[in-house]
Short mmCIF file of C-alpha atoms and ligand atoms in Angstrom, two decimals:
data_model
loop_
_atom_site.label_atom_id
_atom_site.label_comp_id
_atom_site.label_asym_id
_atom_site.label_seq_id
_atom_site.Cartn_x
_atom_site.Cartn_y
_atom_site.Cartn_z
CA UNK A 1 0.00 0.00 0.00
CA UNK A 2 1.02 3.52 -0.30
CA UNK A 3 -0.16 7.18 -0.29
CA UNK A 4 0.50 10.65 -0.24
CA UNK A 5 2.59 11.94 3.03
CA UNK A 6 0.22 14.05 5.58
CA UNK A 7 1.45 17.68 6.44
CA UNK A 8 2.67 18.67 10.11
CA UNK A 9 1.17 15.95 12.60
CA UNK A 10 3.91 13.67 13.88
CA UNK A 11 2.89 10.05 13.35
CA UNK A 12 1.41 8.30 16.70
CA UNK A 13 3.64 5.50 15.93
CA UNK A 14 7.11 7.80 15.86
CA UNK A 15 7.60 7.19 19.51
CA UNK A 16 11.68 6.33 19.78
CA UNK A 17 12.22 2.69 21.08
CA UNK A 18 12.83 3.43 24.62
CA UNK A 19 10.44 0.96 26.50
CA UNK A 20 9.30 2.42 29.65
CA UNK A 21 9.97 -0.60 32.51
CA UNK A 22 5.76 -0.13 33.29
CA UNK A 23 4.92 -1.00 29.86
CA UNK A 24 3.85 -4.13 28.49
CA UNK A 25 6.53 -5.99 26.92
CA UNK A 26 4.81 -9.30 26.11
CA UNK A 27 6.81 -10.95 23.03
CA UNK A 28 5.57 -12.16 20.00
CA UNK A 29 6.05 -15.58 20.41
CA UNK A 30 3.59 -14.99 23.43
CA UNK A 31 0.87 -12.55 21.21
CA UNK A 32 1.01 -15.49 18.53
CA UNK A 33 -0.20 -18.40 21.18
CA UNK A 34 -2.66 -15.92 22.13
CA UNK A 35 -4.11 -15.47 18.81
CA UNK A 36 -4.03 -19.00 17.82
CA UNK A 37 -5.37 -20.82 21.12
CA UNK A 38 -8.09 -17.78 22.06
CA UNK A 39 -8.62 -15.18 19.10
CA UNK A 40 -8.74 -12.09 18.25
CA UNK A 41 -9.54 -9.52 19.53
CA UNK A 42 -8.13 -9.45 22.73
CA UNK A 43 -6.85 -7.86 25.38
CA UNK A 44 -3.29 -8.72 26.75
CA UNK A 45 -2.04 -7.47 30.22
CA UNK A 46 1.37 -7.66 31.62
CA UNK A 47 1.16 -8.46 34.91
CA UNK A 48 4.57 -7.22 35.82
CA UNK A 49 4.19 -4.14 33.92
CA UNK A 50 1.09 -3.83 36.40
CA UNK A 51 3.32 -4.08 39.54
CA UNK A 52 5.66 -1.17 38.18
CA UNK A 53 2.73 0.95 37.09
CA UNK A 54 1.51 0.85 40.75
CA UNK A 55 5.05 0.59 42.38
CA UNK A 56 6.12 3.68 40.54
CA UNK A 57 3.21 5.18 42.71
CA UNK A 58 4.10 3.66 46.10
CA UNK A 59 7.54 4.73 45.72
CA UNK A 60 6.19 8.31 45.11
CA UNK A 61 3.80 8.41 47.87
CA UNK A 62 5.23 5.94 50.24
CA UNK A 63 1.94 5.20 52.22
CA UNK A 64 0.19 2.54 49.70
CA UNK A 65 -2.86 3.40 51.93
CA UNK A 66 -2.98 6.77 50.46
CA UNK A 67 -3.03 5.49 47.05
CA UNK A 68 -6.78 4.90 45.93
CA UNK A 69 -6.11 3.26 42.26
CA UNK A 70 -9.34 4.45 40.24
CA UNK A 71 -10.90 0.93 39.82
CA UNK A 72 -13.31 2.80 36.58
CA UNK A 73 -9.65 2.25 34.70
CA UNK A 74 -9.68 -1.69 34.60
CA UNK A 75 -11.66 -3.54 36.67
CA UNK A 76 -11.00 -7.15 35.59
CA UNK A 77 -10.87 -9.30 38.95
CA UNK A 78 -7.36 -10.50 38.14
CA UNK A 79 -5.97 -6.76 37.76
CA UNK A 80 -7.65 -5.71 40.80
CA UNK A 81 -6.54 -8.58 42.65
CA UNK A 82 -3.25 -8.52 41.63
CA UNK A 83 -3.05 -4.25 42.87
CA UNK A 84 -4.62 -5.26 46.14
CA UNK A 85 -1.60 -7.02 47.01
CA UNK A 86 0.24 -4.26 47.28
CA UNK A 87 -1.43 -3.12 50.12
CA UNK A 88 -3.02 0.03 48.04
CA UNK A 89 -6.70 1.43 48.57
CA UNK A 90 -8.97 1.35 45.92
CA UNK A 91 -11.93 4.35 44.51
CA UNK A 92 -15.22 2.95 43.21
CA UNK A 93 -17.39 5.18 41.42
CA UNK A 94 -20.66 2.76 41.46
CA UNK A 95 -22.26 -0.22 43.06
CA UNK A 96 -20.67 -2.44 40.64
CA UNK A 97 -17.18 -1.47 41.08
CA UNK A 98 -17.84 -1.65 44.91
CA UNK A 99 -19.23 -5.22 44.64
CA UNK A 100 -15.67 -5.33 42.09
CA UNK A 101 -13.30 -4.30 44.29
CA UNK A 102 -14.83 -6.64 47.78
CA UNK A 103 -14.91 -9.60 45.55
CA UNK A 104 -11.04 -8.90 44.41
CA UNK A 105 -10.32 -9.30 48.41
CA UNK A 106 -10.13 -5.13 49.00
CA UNK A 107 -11.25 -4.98 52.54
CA UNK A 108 -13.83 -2.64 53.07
CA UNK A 109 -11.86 -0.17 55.12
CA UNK A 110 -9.47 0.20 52.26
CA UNK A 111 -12.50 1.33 49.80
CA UNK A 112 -13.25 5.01 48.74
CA UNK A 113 -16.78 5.26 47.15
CA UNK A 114 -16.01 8.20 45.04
CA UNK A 115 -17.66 11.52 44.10
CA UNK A 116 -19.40 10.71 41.05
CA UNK A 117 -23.05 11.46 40.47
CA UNK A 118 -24.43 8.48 43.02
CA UNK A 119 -28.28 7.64 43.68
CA UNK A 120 -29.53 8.49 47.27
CA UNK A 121 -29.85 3.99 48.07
CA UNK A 122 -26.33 4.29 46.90
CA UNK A 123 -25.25 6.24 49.43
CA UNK A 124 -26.99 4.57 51.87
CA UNK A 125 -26.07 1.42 50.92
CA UNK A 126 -22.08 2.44 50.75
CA UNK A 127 -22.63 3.83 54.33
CA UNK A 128 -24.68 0.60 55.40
CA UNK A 129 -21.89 -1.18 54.32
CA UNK A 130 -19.09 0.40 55.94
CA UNK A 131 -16.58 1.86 53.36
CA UNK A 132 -13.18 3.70 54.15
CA UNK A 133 -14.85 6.79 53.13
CA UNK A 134 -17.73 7.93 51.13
CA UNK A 135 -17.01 11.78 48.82
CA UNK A 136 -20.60 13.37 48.30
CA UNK A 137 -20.75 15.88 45.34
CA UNK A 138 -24.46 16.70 45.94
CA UNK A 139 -26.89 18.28 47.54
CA UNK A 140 -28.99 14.51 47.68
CA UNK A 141 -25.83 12.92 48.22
CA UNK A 142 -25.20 15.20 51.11
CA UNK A 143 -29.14 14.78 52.15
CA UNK A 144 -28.41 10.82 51.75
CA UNK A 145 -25.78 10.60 53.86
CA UNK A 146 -27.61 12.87 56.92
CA UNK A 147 -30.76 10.69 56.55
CA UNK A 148 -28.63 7.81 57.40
CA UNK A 149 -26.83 8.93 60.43
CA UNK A 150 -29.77 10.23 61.65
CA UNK A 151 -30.94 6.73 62.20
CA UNK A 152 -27.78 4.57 61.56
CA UNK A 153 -26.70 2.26 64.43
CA UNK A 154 -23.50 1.13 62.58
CA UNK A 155 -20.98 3.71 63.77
CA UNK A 156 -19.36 6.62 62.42
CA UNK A 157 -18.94 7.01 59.02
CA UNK A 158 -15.97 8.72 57.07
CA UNK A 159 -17.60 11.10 54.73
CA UNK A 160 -15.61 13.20 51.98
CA UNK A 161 -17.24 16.71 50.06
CA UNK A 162 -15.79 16.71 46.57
CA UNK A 163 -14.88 20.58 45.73
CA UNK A 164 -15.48 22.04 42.09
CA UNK A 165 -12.49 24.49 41.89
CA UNK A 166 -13.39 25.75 38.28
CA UNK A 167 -10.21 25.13 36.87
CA UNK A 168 -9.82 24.03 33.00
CA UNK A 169 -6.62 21.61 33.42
CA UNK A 170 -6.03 21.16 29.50
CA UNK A 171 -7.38 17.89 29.40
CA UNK A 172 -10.31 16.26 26.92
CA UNK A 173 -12.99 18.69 26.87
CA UNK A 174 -15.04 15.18 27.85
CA UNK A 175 -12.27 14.12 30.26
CA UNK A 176 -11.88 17.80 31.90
CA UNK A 177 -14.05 17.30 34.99
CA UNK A 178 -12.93 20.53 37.66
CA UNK A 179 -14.23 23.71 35.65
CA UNK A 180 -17.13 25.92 36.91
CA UNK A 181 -19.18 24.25 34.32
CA UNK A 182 -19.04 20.88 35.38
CA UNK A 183 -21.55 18.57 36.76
CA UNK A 184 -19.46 17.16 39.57
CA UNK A 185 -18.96 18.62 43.23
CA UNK A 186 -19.81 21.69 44.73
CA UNK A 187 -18.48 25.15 44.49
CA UNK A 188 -16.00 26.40 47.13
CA UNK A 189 -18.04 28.91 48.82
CA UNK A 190 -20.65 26.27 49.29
CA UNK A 191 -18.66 24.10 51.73
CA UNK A 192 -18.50 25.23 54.80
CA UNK A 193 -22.58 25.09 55.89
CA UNK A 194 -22.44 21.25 54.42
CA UNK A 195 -19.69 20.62 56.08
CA UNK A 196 -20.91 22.18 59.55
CA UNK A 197 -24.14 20.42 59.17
CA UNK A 198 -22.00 16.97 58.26
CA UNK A 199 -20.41 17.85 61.52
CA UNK A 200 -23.08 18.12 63.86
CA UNK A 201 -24.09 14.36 63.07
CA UNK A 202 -22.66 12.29 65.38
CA UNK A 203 -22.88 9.37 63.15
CA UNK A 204 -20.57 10.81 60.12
CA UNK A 205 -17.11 12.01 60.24
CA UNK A 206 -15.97 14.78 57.40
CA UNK A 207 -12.87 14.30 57.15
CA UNK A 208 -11.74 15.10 53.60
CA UNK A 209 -11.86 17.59 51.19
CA UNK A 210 -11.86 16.05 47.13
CA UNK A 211 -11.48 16.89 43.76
CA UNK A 212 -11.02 15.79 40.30
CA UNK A 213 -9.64 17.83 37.77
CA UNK A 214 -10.08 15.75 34.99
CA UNK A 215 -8.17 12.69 32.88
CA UNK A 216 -5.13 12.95 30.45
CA UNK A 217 -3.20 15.69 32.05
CA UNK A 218 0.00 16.47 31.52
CA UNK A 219 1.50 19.06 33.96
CA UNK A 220 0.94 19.71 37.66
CA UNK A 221 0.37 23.16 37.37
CA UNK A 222 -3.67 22.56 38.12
CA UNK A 223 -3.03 20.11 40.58
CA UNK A 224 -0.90 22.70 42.73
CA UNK A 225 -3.90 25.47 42.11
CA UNK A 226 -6.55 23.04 43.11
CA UNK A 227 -5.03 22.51 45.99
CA UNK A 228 -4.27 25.98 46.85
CA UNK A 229 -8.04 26.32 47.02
CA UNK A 230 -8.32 23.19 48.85
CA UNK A 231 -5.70 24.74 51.56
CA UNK A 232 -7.67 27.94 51.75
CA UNK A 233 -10.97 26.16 52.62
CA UNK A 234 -9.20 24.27 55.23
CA UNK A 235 -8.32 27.39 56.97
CA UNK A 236 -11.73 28.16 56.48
CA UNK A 237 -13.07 25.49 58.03
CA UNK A 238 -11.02 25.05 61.00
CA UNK A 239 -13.00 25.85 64.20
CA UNK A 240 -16.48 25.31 62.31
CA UNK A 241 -17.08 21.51 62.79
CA UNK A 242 -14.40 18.68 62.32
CA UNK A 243 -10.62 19.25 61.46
CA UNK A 244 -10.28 18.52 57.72
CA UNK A 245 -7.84 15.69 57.78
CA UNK A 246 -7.38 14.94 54.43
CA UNK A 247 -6.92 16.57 51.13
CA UNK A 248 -7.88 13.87 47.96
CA UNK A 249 -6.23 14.96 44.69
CA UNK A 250 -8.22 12.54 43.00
CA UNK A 251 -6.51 11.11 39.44
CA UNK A 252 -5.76 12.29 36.01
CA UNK A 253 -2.12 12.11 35.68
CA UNK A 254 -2.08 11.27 31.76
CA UNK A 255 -0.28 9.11 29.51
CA UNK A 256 1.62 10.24 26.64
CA UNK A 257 0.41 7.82 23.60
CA UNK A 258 2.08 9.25 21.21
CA UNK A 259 5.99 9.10 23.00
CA UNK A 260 7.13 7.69 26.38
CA UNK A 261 7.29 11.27 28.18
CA UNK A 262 5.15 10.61 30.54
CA UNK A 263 4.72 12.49 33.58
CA UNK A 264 6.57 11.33 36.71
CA UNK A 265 4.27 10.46 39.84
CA UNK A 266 6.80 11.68 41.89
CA UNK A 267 6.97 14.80 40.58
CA UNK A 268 3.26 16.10 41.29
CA UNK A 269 3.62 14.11 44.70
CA UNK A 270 6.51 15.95 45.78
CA UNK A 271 4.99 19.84 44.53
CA UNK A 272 2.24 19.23 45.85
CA UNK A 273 3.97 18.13 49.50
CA UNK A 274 5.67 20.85 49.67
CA UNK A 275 2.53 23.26 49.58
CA UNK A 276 1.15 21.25 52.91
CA UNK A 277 3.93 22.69 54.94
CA UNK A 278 2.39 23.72 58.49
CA UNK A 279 -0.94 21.75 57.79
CA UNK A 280 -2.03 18.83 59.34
CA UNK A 281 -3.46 17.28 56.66
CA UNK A 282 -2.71 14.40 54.75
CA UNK A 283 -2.72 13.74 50.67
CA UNK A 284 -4.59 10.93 48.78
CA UNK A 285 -3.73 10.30 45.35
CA UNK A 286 -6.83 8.25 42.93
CA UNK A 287 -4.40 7.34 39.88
CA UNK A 288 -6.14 5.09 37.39
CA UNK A 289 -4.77 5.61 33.83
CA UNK A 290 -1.29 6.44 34.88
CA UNK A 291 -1.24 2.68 37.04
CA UNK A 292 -2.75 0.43 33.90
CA UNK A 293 -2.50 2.22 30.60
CA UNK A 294 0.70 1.00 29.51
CA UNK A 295 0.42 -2.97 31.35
CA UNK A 296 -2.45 -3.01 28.14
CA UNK A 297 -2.75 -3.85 24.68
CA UNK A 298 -5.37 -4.88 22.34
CA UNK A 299 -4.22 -7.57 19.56
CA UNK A 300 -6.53 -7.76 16.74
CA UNK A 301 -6.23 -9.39 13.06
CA UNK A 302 -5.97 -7.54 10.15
CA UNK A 303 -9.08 -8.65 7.74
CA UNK A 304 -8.51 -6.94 4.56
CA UNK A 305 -6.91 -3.51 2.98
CA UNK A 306 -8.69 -1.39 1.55
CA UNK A 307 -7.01 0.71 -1.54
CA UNK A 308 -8.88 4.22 -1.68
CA UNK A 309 -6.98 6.59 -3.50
CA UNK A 310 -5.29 8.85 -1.05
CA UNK A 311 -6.98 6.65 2.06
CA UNK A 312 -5.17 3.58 2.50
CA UNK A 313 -6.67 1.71 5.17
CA UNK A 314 -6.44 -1.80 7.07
CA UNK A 315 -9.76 -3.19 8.28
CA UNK A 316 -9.43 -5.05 11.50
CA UNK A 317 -11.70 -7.58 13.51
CA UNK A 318 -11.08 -5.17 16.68
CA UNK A 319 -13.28 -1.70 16.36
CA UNK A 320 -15.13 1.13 18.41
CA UNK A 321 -17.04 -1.61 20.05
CA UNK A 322 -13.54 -3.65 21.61
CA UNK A 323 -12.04 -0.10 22.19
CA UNK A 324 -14.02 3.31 21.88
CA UNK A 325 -10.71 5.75 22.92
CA UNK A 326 -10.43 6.60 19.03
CA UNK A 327 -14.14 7.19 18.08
CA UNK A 328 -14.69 9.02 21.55
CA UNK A 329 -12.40 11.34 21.77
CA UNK A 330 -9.92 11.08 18.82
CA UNK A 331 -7.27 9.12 20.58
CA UNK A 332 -4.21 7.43 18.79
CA UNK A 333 -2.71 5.05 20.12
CA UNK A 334 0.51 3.94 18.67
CA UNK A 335 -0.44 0.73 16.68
CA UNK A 336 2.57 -1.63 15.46
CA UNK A 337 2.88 -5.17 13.84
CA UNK A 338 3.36 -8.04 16.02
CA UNK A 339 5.86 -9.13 13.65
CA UNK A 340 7.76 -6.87 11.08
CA UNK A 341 8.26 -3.06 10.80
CA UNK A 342 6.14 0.30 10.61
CA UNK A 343 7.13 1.07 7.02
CA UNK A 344 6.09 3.80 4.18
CA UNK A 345 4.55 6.95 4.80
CA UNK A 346 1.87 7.75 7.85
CA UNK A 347 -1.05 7.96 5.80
CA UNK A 348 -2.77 4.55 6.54
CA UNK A 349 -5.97 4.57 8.54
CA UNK A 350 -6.96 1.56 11.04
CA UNK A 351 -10.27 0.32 10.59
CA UNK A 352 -12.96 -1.75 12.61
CA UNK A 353 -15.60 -3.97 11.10
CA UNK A 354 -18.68 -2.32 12.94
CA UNK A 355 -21.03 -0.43 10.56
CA UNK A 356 -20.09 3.05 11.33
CA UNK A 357 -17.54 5.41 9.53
CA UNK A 358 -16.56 6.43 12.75
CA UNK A 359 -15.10 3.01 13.43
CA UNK A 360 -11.16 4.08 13.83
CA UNK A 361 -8.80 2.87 15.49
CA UNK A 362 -6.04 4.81 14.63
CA UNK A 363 -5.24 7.05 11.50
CA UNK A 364 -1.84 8.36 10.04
CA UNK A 365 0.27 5.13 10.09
CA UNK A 366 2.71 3.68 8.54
CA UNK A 367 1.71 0.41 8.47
CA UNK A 368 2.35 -0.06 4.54
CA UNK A 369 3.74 -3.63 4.50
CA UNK A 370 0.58 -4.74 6.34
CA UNK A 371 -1.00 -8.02 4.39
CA UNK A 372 -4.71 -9.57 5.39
CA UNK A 373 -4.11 -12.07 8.43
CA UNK A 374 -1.31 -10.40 9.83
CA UNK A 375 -1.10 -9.27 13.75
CA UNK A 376 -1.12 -5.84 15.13
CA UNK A 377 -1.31 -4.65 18.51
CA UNK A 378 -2.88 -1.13 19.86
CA UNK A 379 -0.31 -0.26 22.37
CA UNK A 380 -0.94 1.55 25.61
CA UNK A 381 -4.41 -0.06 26.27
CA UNK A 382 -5.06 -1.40 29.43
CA UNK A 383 -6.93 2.30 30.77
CA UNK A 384 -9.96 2.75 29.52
CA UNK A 385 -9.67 -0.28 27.41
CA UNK A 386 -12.12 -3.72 27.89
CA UNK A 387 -13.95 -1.13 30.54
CA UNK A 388 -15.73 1.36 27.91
CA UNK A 389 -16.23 -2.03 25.30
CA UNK A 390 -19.86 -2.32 24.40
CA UNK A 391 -21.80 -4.85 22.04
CA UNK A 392 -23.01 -2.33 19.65
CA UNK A 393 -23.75 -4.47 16.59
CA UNK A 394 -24.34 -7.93 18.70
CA UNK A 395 -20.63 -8.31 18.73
CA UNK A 396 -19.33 -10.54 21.62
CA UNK A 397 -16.82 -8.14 24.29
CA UNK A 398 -13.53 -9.85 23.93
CA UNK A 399 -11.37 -11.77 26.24
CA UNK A 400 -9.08 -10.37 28.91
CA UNK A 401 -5.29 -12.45 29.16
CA UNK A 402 -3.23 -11.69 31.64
CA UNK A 403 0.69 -12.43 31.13
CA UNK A 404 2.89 -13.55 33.92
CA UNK A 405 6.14 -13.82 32.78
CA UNK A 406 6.40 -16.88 30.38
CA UNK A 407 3.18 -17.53 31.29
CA UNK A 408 -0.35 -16.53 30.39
CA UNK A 409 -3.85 -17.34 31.95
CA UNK A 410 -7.66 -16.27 30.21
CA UNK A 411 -8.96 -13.79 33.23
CA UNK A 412 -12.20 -13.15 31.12
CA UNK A 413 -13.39 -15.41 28.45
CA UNK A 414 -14.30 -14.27 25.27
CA UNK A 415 -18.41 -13.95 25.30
CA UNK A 416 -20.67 -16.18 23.29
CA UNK A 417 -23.18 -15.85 21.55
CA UNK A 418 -25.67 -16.66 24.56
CA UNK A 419 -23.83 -14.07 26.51
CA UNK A 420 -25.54 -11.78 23.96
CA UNK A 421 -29.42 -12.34 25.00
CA UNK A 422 -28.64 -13.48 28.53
CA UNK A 423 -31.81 -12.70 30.35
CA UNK A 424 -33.51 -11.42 27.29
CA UNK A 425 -37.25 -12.81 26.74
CA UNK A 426 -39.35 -13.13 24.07
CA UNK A 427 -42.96 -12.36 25.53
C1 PLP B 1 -13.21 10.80 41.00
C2 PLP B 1 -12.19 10.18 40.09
N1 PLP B 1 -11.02 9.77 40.62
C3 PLP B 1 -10.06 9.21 39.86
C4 PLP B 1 -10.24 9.04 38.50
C5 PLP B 1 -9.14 8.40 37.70
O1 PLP B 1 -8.61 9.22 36.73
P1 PLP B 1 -7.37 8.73 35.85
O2 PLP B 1 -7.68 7.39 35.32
O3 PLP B 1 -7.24 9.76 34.79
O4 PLP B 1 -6.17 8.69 36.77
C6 PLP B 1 -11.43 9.47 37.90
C7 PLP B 1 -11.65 9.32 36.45
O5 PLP B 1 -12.61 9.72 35.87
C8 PLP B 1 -12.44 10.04 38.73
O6 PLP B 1 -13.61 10.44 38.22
#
């Protein structure tokens, strides 16, 4: 295949060869079982490329308690299980992750039900329950959680307030979740009456103040502002109910697909330490992408090229419905042969088989040599990946593998067909 070279835009695929040591380096000898004995698609994790994503965080922080990986990143059993081990904490955004992270073995303590939009029984049941802490970004949240320690029996409760400090952090305008605009938290000059009338229940303990700028970032420049504002409500709020004890970051910290610069964990832990001097407060840190992204990748088959003059494409049996980063929100992902080179000019685009034009996977490649049958993987995909997978078009969600060295185990079967109408009737 061949085409016309595009103007300005580096190639996603241009990254230089240095391998960070928390990426995936499964070999092809390894991809090539995989394919054979369970299909394509699929997705492949590297289990010990999930130990240094996380460990790159513990070293940062220190505490693993004060880690909270963001479970809405993967939440396959065996990745969650295989995090809990290192002693880390774990945010859930919903009842399903919850029920996720207690059957991966997180103990309950260890469990931060996030602030995301939750139902009032959600709250209650959370509470009920007895997680680590619960973040309310609500006024029925907020309304939830008072209604049950006005009758709750259980004992104390913590209970978080997620803060909206209306700052755009250069992220996805649909990953950008801190600006005045947003739907999540309250504004500053909100907290302190909810969090004097938190207070006064005897049954719930505010402890910690939250936010969440948004996912994808690349500096630490919002994080430090965020928590500027964070460190003035504090002030504000000491003497009027309980001592804020905590100060919850949230996640965020990108990836960078398209090279290997990514940004260091230790370096927005340590700026933002430094700004706590003389508080007695401590951080917690919700890192999803920047723990899994790179353990990830999604192997698919190439079914046929397509020759359109100045389009070259490759049409693969993994689309928008295996992995939705491209069609959502224009994502490339650097996309390479399991065997052989990137070669020609970046002007191929990656196709999926669903029935949309939409269905990308990647677009500007060189991927020239590329024959029907042949192997590629989309790097960088174990964020964000199998979680946001759908079956649009009555196409079964593909399996999960996780690699352990020279070894690799099925942590998800591929569904069937059955899977499909599971629970569906015909009246
Ligand atoms: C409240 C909260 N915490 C943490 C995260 C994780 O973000 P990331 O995967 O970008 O680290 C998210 C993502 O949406 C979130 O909403």
């Amino acid at each position: 295949m061949s085409g016309s070279s595009p103007r300005g835009r580096p190639s996603p695929d241009s990254r230089s060869e240095r391998i960070l040591p928390h990426a995936a380096a499964i070999s092809a000898e390894a991809l090539h079982s995989i394919a054979e004995q369970v299909g394509t698609p699929a997705y492949v994790y590297d289990a010990r490329a999930i130990d240094a994503g996380i460990g790159r965080w513990i070293d940062a922080v220190g505490d693993p308690a004060c880690i909270s990986y963001a479970a809405k990143a993967n939440t396959n059993l065996a990745v969650l299980a295989r995090l809990e081990r290192f002693g880390v904490g774990i945010e859930v955004a919903t009842p399903g992750e919850l029920a996720r992270a207690r059957k991966a073995g997180f103990p309950l303590r260890r469990i931060v039900f996030g602030g995301v939009p939750k139902p009032a029984d959600a709250v209650r049941d959370g509470m009920r329950l007895g997680v680590g802490m619960i973040v309310l970004q609500s006024a029925h949240e907020v309304d939830a959680a008072l209604a049950y320690g006005s009758e709750s029996t259980n004992g104390p409760v913590n209970v978080g307030l997620r803060v909206r400090p209306g700052i755009r952090a250069g992220a996805h305008p649909s990953l950008e979740t801190g600006r005045t605009d947003a739907k999540f938290g309250f504004a500053p000059d909100q907290i302190p009456e909810i969090w004097q009338r938190l207070s006064a229940d005897p049954n719930l303990v505010p402890r910690t103040l939250a936010f969440h700028l948004g996912s994808g970032l690349d500096s630490v420049e919002p994080y430090e502002q965020a928590l500027d504002l964070l460190l003035s409500l504090t002030r504000v709020l000491d003497g009027h109910g309980a001592p804020v004890r905590e100060l919850d970051v949230g996640g965020g910290l990108g990836v960078d697909y398209a090279s290997w610069a990514d940004p260091e964990p230790r370096d927005l832990v340590r700026n933002l330490t430094e700004r706590l001097a003389g508080i007695g407060a401590e951080l917690r840190f919700e890192p999803g992408r920047s723990v899994v992204a790179r353990a990830g990748l999604l192997l698919t088959r190439v079914l046929y090229l397509r020759h359109r003059r100045d389009y070259p494409a490759v049409v693969c049996d993994a689309g928008q419905t295996d992995f939705a980063r491209h069609a959502l929100y224009g994502a490339q992902h650097a996309i390479v042969p399991v065997d052989g080179e990137l070669s020609g000019d970046p002007t191929v685009e990656v196709l999926g088989p669903t029935c949309e034009s939409g269905d990308v996977l990647g677009t500007r490649r060189r991927l020239h040599g590329t024959q029907p049958g042949d192997l590629l993987q989309l790097c960088d995909a174990g964020a964000y990946g199998f979680v946001m997978a759908s079956n649009y078009n009555s196409r079964p969600r593909p399996p999960e593998v996780l690699v352990d060295g020279s070894s690799w185990q099925v942590v998800r079967p591929r569904e069937s067909l059955e899977d499909l109408w599971r629970g569906e009737e015909i009246p």
